[in-house]
Amino acid sequence: MTDAILQQRERGLLTLQFNRPDKKNALTRAMYTQLAETLEQADADPAISAVLIQGSHACFTAGNDIGDFLEQPPSDLDSPPFHFMKSLLNCRKPVIAAVAGAAVGIGTTLLLHCDLVYVSRDARLRMPFVNLGLCPEFGSSLILPRLLGHAKAAELLLLGEEFTGEQAALWGIATEALGSGEAALAKAREIAERFDTLASGAVQVTKQLMKSVDREQLRRVIEEEGALFVQRLKSSEAIAALSEVISRK
């Protein structure tokens, strides 16, 4: 599991790559912890100018590893998934995401907290929380209605409807949609490398200003969602839905 998150540092760019191709890059507790700790280290390192998060050209991430999730579900807001959320939310360095293939659950909601997001046009994004007996997380219940309007957000969060990378760019969830997964990864890297040539202090202050509006409200919503998510995991609906997913594998 130690190589489930590949790290590459090239000049001022730190790349974090999901690396579980046999599991569609599904995220485990150990991966969340590694992501959180690495983001915190990058945030404190003056030599790091930007962080790039990516999967492969074929798959970003299928979201939580359900088996790992059920074995030891998060019990409070200090659990590994929420530790990762806090670390990404608090990161002062620009975070860029490159998305191709599937981006499920937190694979989509984490994009709402990245500064620049490049997707392949045929990427498949989905937030099937209700379908699994759960509720939205990572501030998505606040951010998506504001970004898309209630009706479209309801389609994505209440029904768990899938949408493409092209739609994500059209709706403002992504910065740009590219023709292929390889193109999305290449464009994200090209843009991420540009931060090495920019004044880091000015970049960080600008990001702080852009993120400052309603920041405390967002924190409160993330905590409220998290507490309800932990409760929902214990519900008969969630247990039945998650167990069915496991049985199909």
Coordinates of N, CA and C in Angstrom, one line a residue:
M1 N 0.8 -1.2 0.0 CA 0.0 0.0 0.0 C 0.9 1.3 0.0
T2 N 2.2 1.1 0.3 CA 3.0 2.3 0.4 C 3.1 3.0 -0.9
D3 N 2.9 2.4 -2.1 CA 3.0 3.0 -3.4 C 1.7 3.4 -3.9
A4 N 0.6 3.3 -3.1 CA -0.7 3.6 -3.6 C -0.8 5.1 -3.9
I5 N 0.0 6.0 -3.3 CA 0.1 7.4 -3.7 C 1.6 7.6 -4.1
L6 N 1.8 7.8 -5.4 CA 3.1 8.1 -5.9 C 3.4 9.6 -5.7
Q7 N 4.6 9.9 -5.3 CA 5.0 11.3 -5.1 C 6.2 11.6 -6.0
Q8 N 6.1 12.7 -6.7 CA 7.2 13.2 -7.5 C 7.4 14.6 -7.3
R9 N 8.6 15.0 -7.0 CA 8.9 16.4 -6.8 C 9.9 16.9 -7.9
E10 N 9.5 17.8 -8.7 CA 10.3 18.4 -9.8 C 10.3 19.9 -9.7
R11 N 11.5 20.4 -9.3 CA 11.6 21.8 -9.0 C 10.6 22.2 -7.9
G12 N 9.7 23.1 -8.2 CA 8.7 23.5 -7.2 C 7.4 22.8 -7.2
L13 N 7.3 21.8 -8.1 CA 6.0 21.1 -8.3 C 6.0 19.8 -7.6
L14 N 5.0 19.6 -6.7 CA 4.8 18.3 -6.1 C 3.6 17.6 -6.7
T15 N 3.9 16.4 -7.3 CA 2.8 15.6 -7.9 C 2.4 14.5 -7.0
L16 N 1.1 14.3 -6.7 CA 0.6 13.2 -6.0 C -0.3 12.4 -6.9
Q17 N 0.0 11.2 -7.1 CA -0.7 10.3 -8.1 C -1.3 9.1 -7.5
F18 N -2.7 9.0 -7.6 CA -3.3 7.8 -7.1 C -2.8 6.6 -8.0
N19 N -2.4 5.5 -7.3 CA -1.8 4.4 -8.0 C -2.3 3.0 -7.5
R20 N -3.6 2.8 -7.7 CA -4.1 1.4 -7.4 C -5.0 1.1 -8.7
P21 N -4.3 0.8 -9.8 CA -5.1 0.6 -11.0 C -6.0 -0.6 -10.9
D22 N -5.6 -1.6 -10.2 CA -6.5 -2.8 -10.0 C -7.7 -2.6 -9.2
K23 N -7.8 -1.4 -8.5 CA -8.9 -1.1 -7.7 C -9.5 0.3 -8.1
K24 N -9.2 0.6 -9.4 CA -9.7 1.9 -9.9 C -9.3 3.1 -9.1
N25 N -8.1 3.0 -8.5 CA -7.6 4.1 -7.6 C -8.5 4.4 -6.4
A26 N -9.2 3.4 -6.0 CA -10.1 3.7 -4.8 C -9.2 4.0 -3.6
L27 N -9.7 4.9 -2.7 CA -8.9 5.5 -1.6 C -9.2 4.7 -0.3
T28 N -8.1 4.4 0.3 CA -8.1 3.7 1.6 C -7.8 4.7 2.8
R29 N -8.0 4.3 4.0 CA -7.6 5.1 5.1 C -6.1 5.5 5.1
A30 N -5.3 4.5 4.7 CA -3.8 4.8 4.7 C -3.5 5.9 3.6
M31 N -4.2 5.8 2.5 CA -4.0 6.8 1.4 C -4.5 8.2 1.8
Y32 N -5.6 8.2 2.5 CA -6.1 9.5 3.0 C -5.1 10.2 4.0
T33 N -4.5 9.3 4.9 CA -3.5 9.8 5.8 C -2.3 10.3 5.1
Q34 N -1.8 9.6 4.1 CA -0.6 10.0 3.4 C -0.9 11.3 2.6
L35 N -2.1 11.4 2.0 CA -2.4 12.6 1.2 C -2.4 13.8 2.2
A36 N -3.1 13.6 3.4 CA -3.2 14.7 4.3 C -1.8 15.2 4.8
E37 N -1.0 14.2 5.2 CA 0.3 14.6 5.8 C 1.2 15.2 4.7
T38 N 1.1 14.7 3.5 CA 2.0 15.3 2.4 C 1.5 16.7 2.0
L39 N 0.2 16.9 2.0 CA -0.3 18.3 1.7 C 0.2 19.2 2.8
E40 N 0.1 18.8 4.0 CA 0.6 19.7 5.1 C 2.0 20.0 5.1
Q41 N 2.8 19.0 4.7 CA 4.3 19.2 4.5 C 4.6 20.1 3.3
A42 N 3.8 20.0 2.3 CA 4.0 20.8 1.1 C 3.6 22.3 1.4
D43 N 2.6 22.4 2.2 CA 2.1 23.7 2.6 C 3.2 24.5 3.4
A44 N 3.9 23.8 4.2 CA 4.9 24.4 5.0 C 6.3 24.5 4.4
D45 N 6.5 23.9 3.2 CA 7.7 23.9 2.5 C 7.8 25.1 1.5
P46 N 8.7 26.1 1.8 CA 8.8 27.2 0.9 C 9.3 26.9 -0.5
A47 N 9.9 25.7 -0.6 CA 10.4 25.3 -2.0 C 9.3 24.8 -2.9
I48 N 8.1 24.5 -2.3 CA 7.0 23.9 -3.1 C 6.1 25.1 -3.5
S49 N 5.9 25.2 -4.8 CA 5.1 26.3 -5.4 C 3.7 25.9 -5.7
A50 N 3.5 24.6 -6.0 CA 2.2 24.1 -6.4 C 2.1 22.6 -6.2
V51 N 0.9 22.1 -6.0 CA 0.6 20.6 -5.9 C -0.3 20.2 -7.0
L52 N 0.1 19.1 -7.7 CA -0.8 18.5 -8.7 C -1.3 17.2 -8.2
I53 N -2.6 17.0 -8.3 CA -3.2 15.7 -7.9 C -3.8 15.1 -9.2
Q54 N -3.4 13.8 -9.4 CA -3.9 13.1 -10.6 C -4.0 11.6 -10.3
G55 N -4.8 11.0 -11.3 CA -4.8 9.6 -11.3 C -4.0 9.2 -12.5
S56 N -4.5 8.2 -13.3 CA -3.9 7.8 -14.6 C -4.6 8.5 -15.7
H57 N -4.2 8.3 -16.9 CA -4.9 8.8 -18.1 C -6.2 8.1 -18.3
A58 N -6.5 7.0 -17.6 CA -7.7 6.2 -17.7 C -8.6 6.3 -16.6
C59 N -8.1 6.7 -15.4 CA -9.0 6.7 -14.2 C -8.4 7.7 -13.1
F60 N -9.3 8.6 -12.6 CA -8.9 9.4 -11.5 C -9.0 8.7 -10.2
T61 N -10.2 8.5 -9.7 CA -10.4 7.6 -8.6 C -11.9 7.2 -8.5
A62 N -12.1 6.0 -8.1 CA -13.5 5.4 -7.9 C -14.0 5.8 -6.5
G63 N -13.3 6.7 -5.8 CA -13.8 7.1 -4.5 C -13.3 6.2 -3.4
N64 N -14.1 6.1 -2.3 CA -13.7 5.3 -1.2 C -13.6 3.8 -1.6
D65 N -12.6 3.1 -1.0 CA -12.5 1.7 -1.1 C -13.5 1.2 -0.1
I66 N -14.6 0.6 -0.6 CA -15.8 0.3 0.3 C -15.4 -0.8 1.3
G67 N -14.6 -1.8 0.9 CA -14.2 -2.8 1.8 C -13.4 -2.2 3.0
D68 N -12.5 -1.4 2.7 CA -11.6 -0.7 3.7 C -12.5 0.2 4.5
F69 N -13.5 0.9 3.9 CA -14.4 1.8 4.6 C -15.2 1.1 5.6
L70 N -15.8 -0.1 5.2 CA -16.6 -0.8 6.1 C -15.8 -1.5 7.3
E71 N -14.6 -1.9 7.0 CA -13.8 -2.5 8.0 C -13.5 -1.6 9.2
Q72 N -13.3 -0.4 8.9 CA -13.1 0.6 10.0 C -13.6 2.0 9.5
P73 N -14.9 2.1 9.6 CA -15.6 3.4 9.1 C -15.1 4.6 9.9
P74 N -15.1 5.7 9.3 CA -14.8 6.9 10.1 C -15.8 7.1 11.3
S75 N -15.2 7.4 12.4 CA -16.1 7.5 13.6 C -16.2 8.9 14.1
D76 N -15.3 9.8 13.7 CA -15.4 11.2 14.1 C -14.7 12.1 13.0
L77 N -14.7 13.4 13.3 CA -14.1 14.3 12.3 C -12.6 14.3 12.3
D78 N -12.0 13.5 13.1 CA -10.5 13.4 13.1 C -10.1 12.1 12.3
S79 N -11.0 11.4 11.8 CA -10.7 10.2 11.0 C -10.0 10.6 9.7
P80 N -9.2 9.6 9.1 CA -8.4 10.0 7.9 C -9.1 10.7 6.8
P81 N -10.3 10.3 6.4 CA -11.0 11.1 5.3 C -11.1 12.6 5.6
F82 N -11.6 12.9 6.9 CA -11.8 14.2 7.2 C -10.5 15.0 7.5
H83 N -9.4 14.3 7.9 CA -8.1 14.9 8.0 C -7.6 15.3 6.6
F84 N -7.9 14.5 5.6 CA -7.5 14.9 4.3 C -8.3 16.1 3.8
M85 N -9.6 16.1 4.1 CA -10.4 17.3 3.7 C -9.9 18.6 4.3
K86 N -9.6 18.5 5.6 CA -9.0 19.7 6.3 C -7.7 20.2 5.7
S87 N -6.9 19.2 5.3 CA -5.6 19.6 4.8 C -5.7 20.2 3.4
L88 N -6.6 19.7 2.6 CA -6.8 20.3 1.3 C -7.5 21.7 1.4
L89 N -8.4 21.8 2.3 CA -9.1 23.0 2.5 C -8.2 24.1 3.0
N90 N -7.2 23.7 3.8 CA -6.3 24.7 4.4 C -5.0 25.0 3.6
C91 N -4.8 24.2 2.6 CA -3.6 24.4 1.8 C -3.5 25.8 1.1
R92 N -2.4 26.5 1.4 CA -2.2 27.8 0.9 C -1.6 27.8 -0.5
K93 N -1.0 26.7 -0.8 CA -0.4 26.6 -2.2 C -1.4 26.3 -3.2
P94 N -1.3 26.7 -4.4 CA -2.3 26.3 -5.5 C -2.3 24.8 -5.7
V95 N -3.5 24.3 -5.8 CA -3.7 22.8 -6.0 C -4.4 22.7 -7.3
I96 N -3.7 21.9 -8.2 CA -4.3 21.6 -9.6 C -4.6 20.2 -9.6
A97 N -5.7 19.9 -10.3 CA -6.2 18.5 -10.5 C -6.2 18.1 -12.0
A98 N -5.8 16.9 -12.3 CA -5.9 16.4 -13.6 C -6.8 15.1 -13.6
V99 N -8.0 15.2 -14.3 CA -9.0 14.1 -14.2 C -9.3 13.5 -15.5
A100 N -9.2 12.2 -15.5 CA -9.6 11.4 -16.7 C -10.3 10.1 -16.2
G101 N -11.2 9.6 -17.0 CA -12.0 8.4 -16.6 C -12.9 8.7 -15.4
A102 N -13.0 7.8 -14.5 CA -14.0 7.9 -13.4 C -13.5 8.8 -12.3
A103 N -14.4 9.6 -11.8 CA -14.2 10.5 -10.6 C -15.4 10.3 -9.7
V104 N -15.4 9.5 -8.8 CA -16.6 9.1 -8.0 C -16.6 9.6 -6.6
G105 N -17.7 10.1 -6.1 CA -17.7 10.5 -4.7 C -16.8 11.6 -4.3
I106 N -15.9 11.3 -3.4 CA -14.9 12.3 -3.1 C -13.9 12.6 -4.2
G107 N -13.9 11.7 -5.2 CA -13.1 12.0 -6.4 C -13.7 13.2 -7.2
T108 N -15.0 13.5 -7.0 CA -15.6 14.7 -7.6 C -15.6 15.9 -6.5
T109 N -15.9 15.6 -5.3 CA -16.1 16.7 -4.3 C -14.7 17.4 -4.0
L110 N -13.6 16.6 -4.1 CA -12.3 17.2 -3.8 C -12.0 18.3 -4.9
L111 N -12.6 18.1 -6.1 CA -12.3 19.1 -7.2 C -12.8 20.4 -6.8
L112 N -13.9 20.5 -6.0 CA -14.5 21.8 -5.6 C -13.6 22.6 -4.8
H113 N -12.5 22.0 -4.3 CA -11.5 22.7 -3.4 C -10.1 22.9 -4.1
C114 N -10.0 22.4 -5.3 CA -8.8 22.7 -6.1 C -8.9 24.0 -6.8
D115 N -7.8 24.6 -7.1 CA -7.8 25.9 -7.7 C -8.0 25.9 -9.2
L116 N -7.4 24.9 -9.8 CA -7.5 24.7 -11.3 C -7.8 23.2 -11.5
V117 N -8.7 22.9 -12.4 CA -9.1 21.5 -12.7 C -9.2 21.3 -14.2
Y118 N -8.4 20.3 -14.7 CA -8.4 20.0 -16.1 C -8.9 18.5 -16.3
V119 N -9.9 18.3 -17.1 CA -10.5 17.1 -17.2 C -10.5 16.6 -18.7
S120 N -10.6 15.3 -18.9 CA -10.9 14.9 -20.3 C -12.4 15.0 -20.6
R121 N -12.7 15.3 -21.8 CA -14.1 15.6 -22.1 C -15.0 14.4 -21.8
D122 N -14.5 13.2 -21.9 CA -15.3 12.0 -21.6 C -15.1 11.5 -20.2
A123 N -14.5 12.2 -19.3 CA -14.4 11.8 -17.9 C -15.8 11.6 -17.4
R124 N -16.0 10.7 -16.4 CA -17.3 10.4 -15.8 C -17.3 10.7 -14.4
L125 N -18.0 11.8 -14.0 CA -18.0 12.3 -12.6 C -19.4 11.9 -12.0
R126 N -19.3 11.6 -10.7 CA -20.6 11.2 -10.1 C -20.5 11.3 -8.6
M127 N -21.5 11.7 -7.9 CA -21.6 11.8 -6.4 C -22.7 10.9 -5.9
P128 N -22.6 9.6 -5.8 CA -23.7 8.7 -5.5 C -23.9 8.5 -4.0
F129 N -23.9 9.6 -3.3 CA -24.0 9.5 -1.8 C -25.4 8.9 -1.4
V130 N -26.5 9.5 -1.9 CA -27.8 9.1 -1.6 C -28.0 7.6 -2.0
N131 N -27.5 7.3 -3.2 CA -27.6 5.9 -3.7 C -27.0 4.9 -2.8
L132 N -26.0 5.3 -2.0 CA -25.4 4.4 -1.0 C -25.9 4.6 0.4
G133 N -27.0 5.3 0.5 CA -27.6 5.5 1.9 C -26.9 6.6 2.7
L134 N -26.1 7.4 2.0 CA -25.2 8.4 2.7 C -25.7 9.8 2.4
C135 N -24.9 10.8 2.7 CA -25.3 12.2 2.5 C -24.0 12.9 1.9
P136 N -24.2 14.0 1.3 CA -23.1 14.7 0.7 C -22.0 15.0 1.7
E137 N -20.8 15.2 1.2 CA -19.6 15.6 2.0 C -18.8 16.6 1.4
F138 N -17.8 17.1 2.1 CA -16.7 18.1 1.7 C -17.3 19.4 1.2
G139 N -18.4 19.8 1.8 CA -19.0 21.1 1.4 C -19.8 21.1 0.2
S140 N -20.0 19.9 -0.4 CA -20.7 19.9 -1.7 C -22.2 20.3 -1.6
S141 N -22.8 20.1 -0.5 CA -24.2 20.6 -0.3 C -24.3 22.1 -0.3
L142 N -23.3 22.8 0.0 CA -23.2 24.2 0.0 C -22.7 24.8 -1.4
I143 N -21.6 24.2 -1.8 CA -21.0 24.7 -3.0 C -21.8 24.5 -4.3
L144 N -22.3 23.3 -4.5 CA -23.0 23.0 -5.7 C -24.2 23.8 -6.0
P145 N -25.1 23.9 -5.0 CA -26.3 24.8 -5.3 C -25.9 26.2 -5.6
R146 N -24.9 26.7 -5.0 CA -24.5 28.1 -5.3 C -23.9 28.2 -6.7
L147 N -23.2 27.1 -7.1 CA -22.5 27.1 -8.4 C -23.5 26.8 -9.5
L148 N -24.4 25.9 -9.3 CA -25.2 25.4 -10.4 C -26.7 25.8 -10.3
G149 N -27.1 26.3 -9.1 CA -28.5 26.4 -8.8 C -29.1 25.2 -8.2
H150 N -30.2 25.3 -7.5 CA -30.7 24.2 -6.7 C -31.1 23.0 -7.6
A151 N -31.8 23.3 -8.7 CA -32.4 22.2 -9.5 C -31.3 21.3 -10.1
K152 N -30.2 21.9 -10.6 CA -29.1 21.1 -11.2 C -28.4 20.4 -10.1
A153 N -28.1 21.1 -9.0 CA -27.4 20.5 -7.9 C -28.2 19.3 -7.3
A154 N -29.6 19.4 -7.3 CA -30.4 18.3 -6.8 C -30.3 17.1 -7.7
E155 N -30.2 17.3 -9.0 CA -30.0 16.2 -9.9 C -28.7 15.5 -9.6
L156 N -27.7 16.2 -9.3 CA -26.4 15.5 -9.0 C -26.3 14.9 -7.6
L157 N -26.9 15.6 -6.6 CA -26.8 15.1 -5.3 C -27.9 14.2 -4.8
L158 N -29.2 14.5 -5.2 CA -30.3 13.7 -4.8 C -30.4 12.4 -5.6
L159 N -30.1 12.6 -6.9 CA -30.3 11.4 -7.8 C -28.9 10.7 -8.1
G160 N -27.8 11.4 -7.8 CA -26.5 10.8 -8.1 C -26.2 10.7 -9.5
E161 N -26.8 11.6 -10.4 CA -26.6 11.5 -11.8 C -25.1 11.7 -12.2
E162 N -24.7 10.9 -13.2 CA -23.4 11.0 -13.7 C -23.3 12.2 -14.7
F163 N -22.1 12.8 -14.8 CA -21.9 13.9 -15.8 C -20.5 13.8 -16.4
T164 N -20.3 14.4 -17.5 CA -19.1 14.3 -18.2 C -18.1 15.4 -17.9
G165 N -16.9 15.2 -18.3 CA -15.9 16.3 -18.1 C -16.3 17.5 -18.9
E166 N -16.9 17.3 -20.0 CA -17.3 18.5 -20.8 C -18.4 19.3 -20.1
Q167 N -19.3 18.6 -19.4 CA -20.3 19.3 -18.6 C -19.7 19.9 -17.4
A168 N -18.7 19.3 -16.8 CA -18.0 19.8 -15.6 C -17.4 21.2 -15.9
A169 N -16.8 21.3 -17.1 CA -16.2 22.6 -17.5 C -17.2 23.6 -17.9
L170 N -18.3 23.2 -18.5 CA -19.4 24.1 -18.8 C -20.0 24.7 -17.6
W171 N -20.1 23.9 -16.5 CA -20.8 24.3 -15.3 C -19.9 25.0 -14.3
G172 N -18.6 25.0 -14.6 CA -17.6 25.7 -13.7 C -17.0 24.8 -12.7
I173 N -17.3 23.5 -12.7 CA -16.6 22.6 -11.8 C -15.2 22.4 -12.2
A174 N -14.9 22.4 -13.5 CA -13.6 22.2 -14.1 C -13.2 23.5 -14.8
T175 N -11.9 23.7 -14.9 CA -11.4 24.9 -15.6 C -11.5 24.7 -17.1
E176 N -11.1 23.5 -17.6 CA -11.1 23.2 -19.1 C -11.3 21.7 -19.3
A177 N -12.0 21.4 -20.4 CA -12.1 20.0 -20.8 C -11.2 19.8 -22.0
L178 N -10.4 18.7 -22.0 CA -9.5 18.4 -23.1 C -10.0 17.1 -23.8
G179 N -9.4 16.9 -25.0 CA -9.9 15.8 -25.8 C -9.6 14.4 -25.4
S180 N -8.6 14.2 -24.5 CA -8.2 12.9 -24.0 C -7.7 13.0 -22.6
G181 N -7.5 11.8 -22.0 CA -7.0 11.8 -20.6 C -5.5 12.2 -20.7
E182 N -4.8 11.8 -21.7 CA -3.4 12.2 -21.8 C -3.3 13.7 -21.9
A183 N -4.2 14.3 -22.7 CA -4.2 15.8 -22.9 C -4.5 16.5 -21.6
A184 N -5.4 16.0 -20.8 CA -5.8 16.6 -19.5 C -4.6 16.6 -18.6
L185 N -3.9 15.4 -18.5 CA -2.8 15.3 -17.6 C -1.7 16.3 -18.0
A186 N -1.4 16.3 -19.4 CA -0.4 17.2 -19.9 C -0.7 18.7 -19.6
K187 N -1.9 19.1 -19.8 CA -2.3 20.5 -19.6 C -2.2 20.8 -18.2
A188 N -2.6 20.0 -17.3 CA -2.6 20.2 -15.9 C -1.1 20.4 -15.4
R189 N -0.2 19.6 -15.9 CA 1.2 19.7 -15.6 C 1.8 21.0 -16.1
E190 N 1.4 21.3 -17.3 CA 2.0 22.5 -17.9 C 1.6 23.7 -17.1
I191 N 0.3 23.8 -16.7 CA -0.2 24.9 -15.9 C 0.5 24.9 -14.5
A192 N 0.5 23.7 -13.9 CA 1.1 23.6 -12.6 C 2.6 24.1 -12.5
E193 N 3.3 23.8 -13.6 CA 4.7 24.2 -13.6 C 4.9 25.7 -13.7
R194 N 3.9 26.4 -14.2 CA 3.9 27.9 -14.3 C 4.1 28.6 -13.0
F195 N 3.5 27.9 -11.9 CA 3.6 28.6 -10.6 C 5.0 28.7 -10.1
D196 N 5.9 27.9 -10.7 CA 7.3 28.0 -10.3 C 8.0 29.3 -10.7
T197 N 7.3 30.0 -11.7 CA 7.9 31.2 -12.2 C 7.1 32.4 -11.7
L198 N 6.1 32.2 -10.9 CA 5.3 33.3 -10.3 C 5.7 33.6 -8.9
A199 N 5.5 34.8 -8.4 CA 5.8 35.2 -7.1 C 4.9 34.5 -6.1
S200 N 5.5 33.6 -5.3 CA 4.8 32.7 -4.5 C 3.9 33.4 -3.4
G201 N 4.5 34.5 -2.9 CA 3.7 35.2 -1.9 C 2.5 35.9 -2.4
A202 N 2.6 36.4 -3.6 CA 1.4 37.0 -4.3 C 0.4 36.0 -4.7
V203 N 0.9 34.8 -5.1 CA -0.1 33.7 -5.4 C -0.9 33.3 -4.2
Q204 N -0.2 33.1 -3.1 CA -0.8 32.7 -1.8 C -1.8 33.7 -1.3
V205 N -1.4 35.0 -1.3 CA -2.3 36.0 -0.9 C -3.6 36.1 -1.7
T206 N -3.4 36.0 -3.1 CA -4.5 36.0 -4.0 C -5.4 34.8 -3.7
K207 N -4.9 33.6 -3.5 CA -5.7 32.5 -3.2 C -6.5 32.7 -1.9
Q208 N -5.8 33.2 -0.9 CA -6.4 33.5 0.4 C -7.6 34.5 0.2
L209 N -7.4 35.5 -0.6 CA -8.5 36.4 -0.8 C -9.7 35.8 -1.5
M210 N -9.4 35.0 -2.5 CA -10.4 34.3 -3.3 C -11.2 33.3 -2.5
K211 N -10.6 32.7 -1.5 CA -11.2 31.7 -0.7 C -11.8 32.2 0.6
S212 N -11.6 33.5 0.9 CA -12.0 34.0 2.2 C -13.5 34.2 2.4
V213 N -14.2 34.5 1.3 CA -15.6 34.7 1.3 C -16.3 33.5 1.8
D214 N -17.1 33.6 2.9 CA -17.9 32.5 3.4 C -17.0 31.3 3.9
R215 N -15.7 31.5 4.1 CA -14.9 30.4 4.5 C -15.4 29.7 5.8
E216 N -15.7 30.5 6.8 CA -16.2 29.9 8.0 C -17.5 29.2 7.9
Q217 N -18.4 29.7 7.0 CA -19.6 29.0 6.7 C -19.3 27.6 6.1
L218 N -18.3 27.6 5.2 CA -18.0 26.4 4.5 C -17.4 25.4 5.5
R219 N -16.6 25.8 6.4 CA -16.0 24.9 7.4 C -17.2 24.3 8.3
R220 N -18.1 25.2 8.6 CA -19.2 24.7 9.5 C -20.0 23.6 8.7
V221 N -20.3 23.9 7.4 CA -21.0 22.9 6.6 C -20.3 21.6 6.5
I222 N -19.0 21.7 6.2 CA -18.2 20.5 6.1 C -18.3 19.6 7.4
E223 N -18.2 20.3 8.5 CA -18.3 19.6 9.8 C -19.7 19.0 10.0
E224 N -20.7 19.8 9.6 CA -22.1 19.3 9.8 C -22.3 18.1 8.9
E225 N -21.9 18.2 7.6 CA -22.0 17.1 6.7 C -21.2 15.8 7.2
G226 N -20.0 16.1 7.7 CA -19.2 15.0 8.3 C -19.9 14.2 9.4
A227 N -20.4 15.0 10.3 CA -21.1 14.4 11.5 C -22.3 13.6 11.0
L228 N -23.1 14.1 10.0 CA -24.2 13.4 9.5 C -23.8 12.1 8.7
F229 N -22.7 12.3 8.0 CA -22.1 11.2 7.2 C -21.8 10.0 8.1
V230 N -21.1 10.3 9.2 CA -20.8 9.3 10.2 C -22.0 8.6 10.7
Q231 N -23.1 9.4 11.0 CA -24.3 8.8 11.5 C -24.9 7.9 10.4
R232 N -24.9 8.4 9.2 CA -25.6 7.6 8.1 C -24.9 6.3 7.8
L233 N -23.6 6.3 8.1 CA -22.8 5.0 7.9 C -23.4 3.9 8.8
K234 N -24.0 4.2 9.9 CA -24.5 3.3 10.8 C -26.0 2.9 10.5
S235 N -26.6 3.6 9.5 CA -28.0 3.4 9.2 C -28.2 2.0 8.4
S236 N -29.4 1.5 8.5 CA -29.7 0.2 7.8 C -29.6 0.4 6.3
E237 N -30.0 1.6 5.9 CA -29.9 1.9 4.4 C -28.5 1.9 3.9
A238 N -27.6 2.5 4.6 CA -26.2 2.5 4.2 C -25.6 1.1 4.3
I239 N -25.8 0.5 5.3 CA -25.2 -0.9 5.5 C -25.7 -1.8 4.4
A240 N -27.0 -1.8 4.1 CA -27.5 -2.6 3.0 C -26.9 -2.2 1.7
A241 N -26.9 -0.9 1.4 CA -26.4 -0.5 0.1 C -24.9 -0.8 -0.1
L242 N -24.1 -0.5 0.9 CA -22.6 -0.8 0.9 C -22.3 -2.2 0.8
S243 N -23.1 -3.0 1.5 CA -22.9 -4.5 1.5 C -23.2 -5.1 0.2
E244 N -24.2 -4.5 -0.5 CA -24.5 -4.9 -1.9 C -23.4 -4.6 -2.8
V245 N -22.8 -3.5 -2.7 CA -21.6 -3.1 -3.5 C -20.5 -4.2 -3.4
I246 N -20.2 -4.5 -2.1 CA -19.2 -5.5 -1.8 C -19.5 -6.9 -2.4
S247 N -20.8 -7.2 -2.3 CA -21.2 -8.6 -2.8 C -21.1 -8.7 -4.3
R248 N -21.2 -7.5 -5.0 CA -21.1 -7.6 -6.5 C -19.6 -7.7 -7.0
K249 N -18.7 -7.5 -6.1 CA -17.3 -7.5 -6.5 C -16.7 -8.9 -6.4

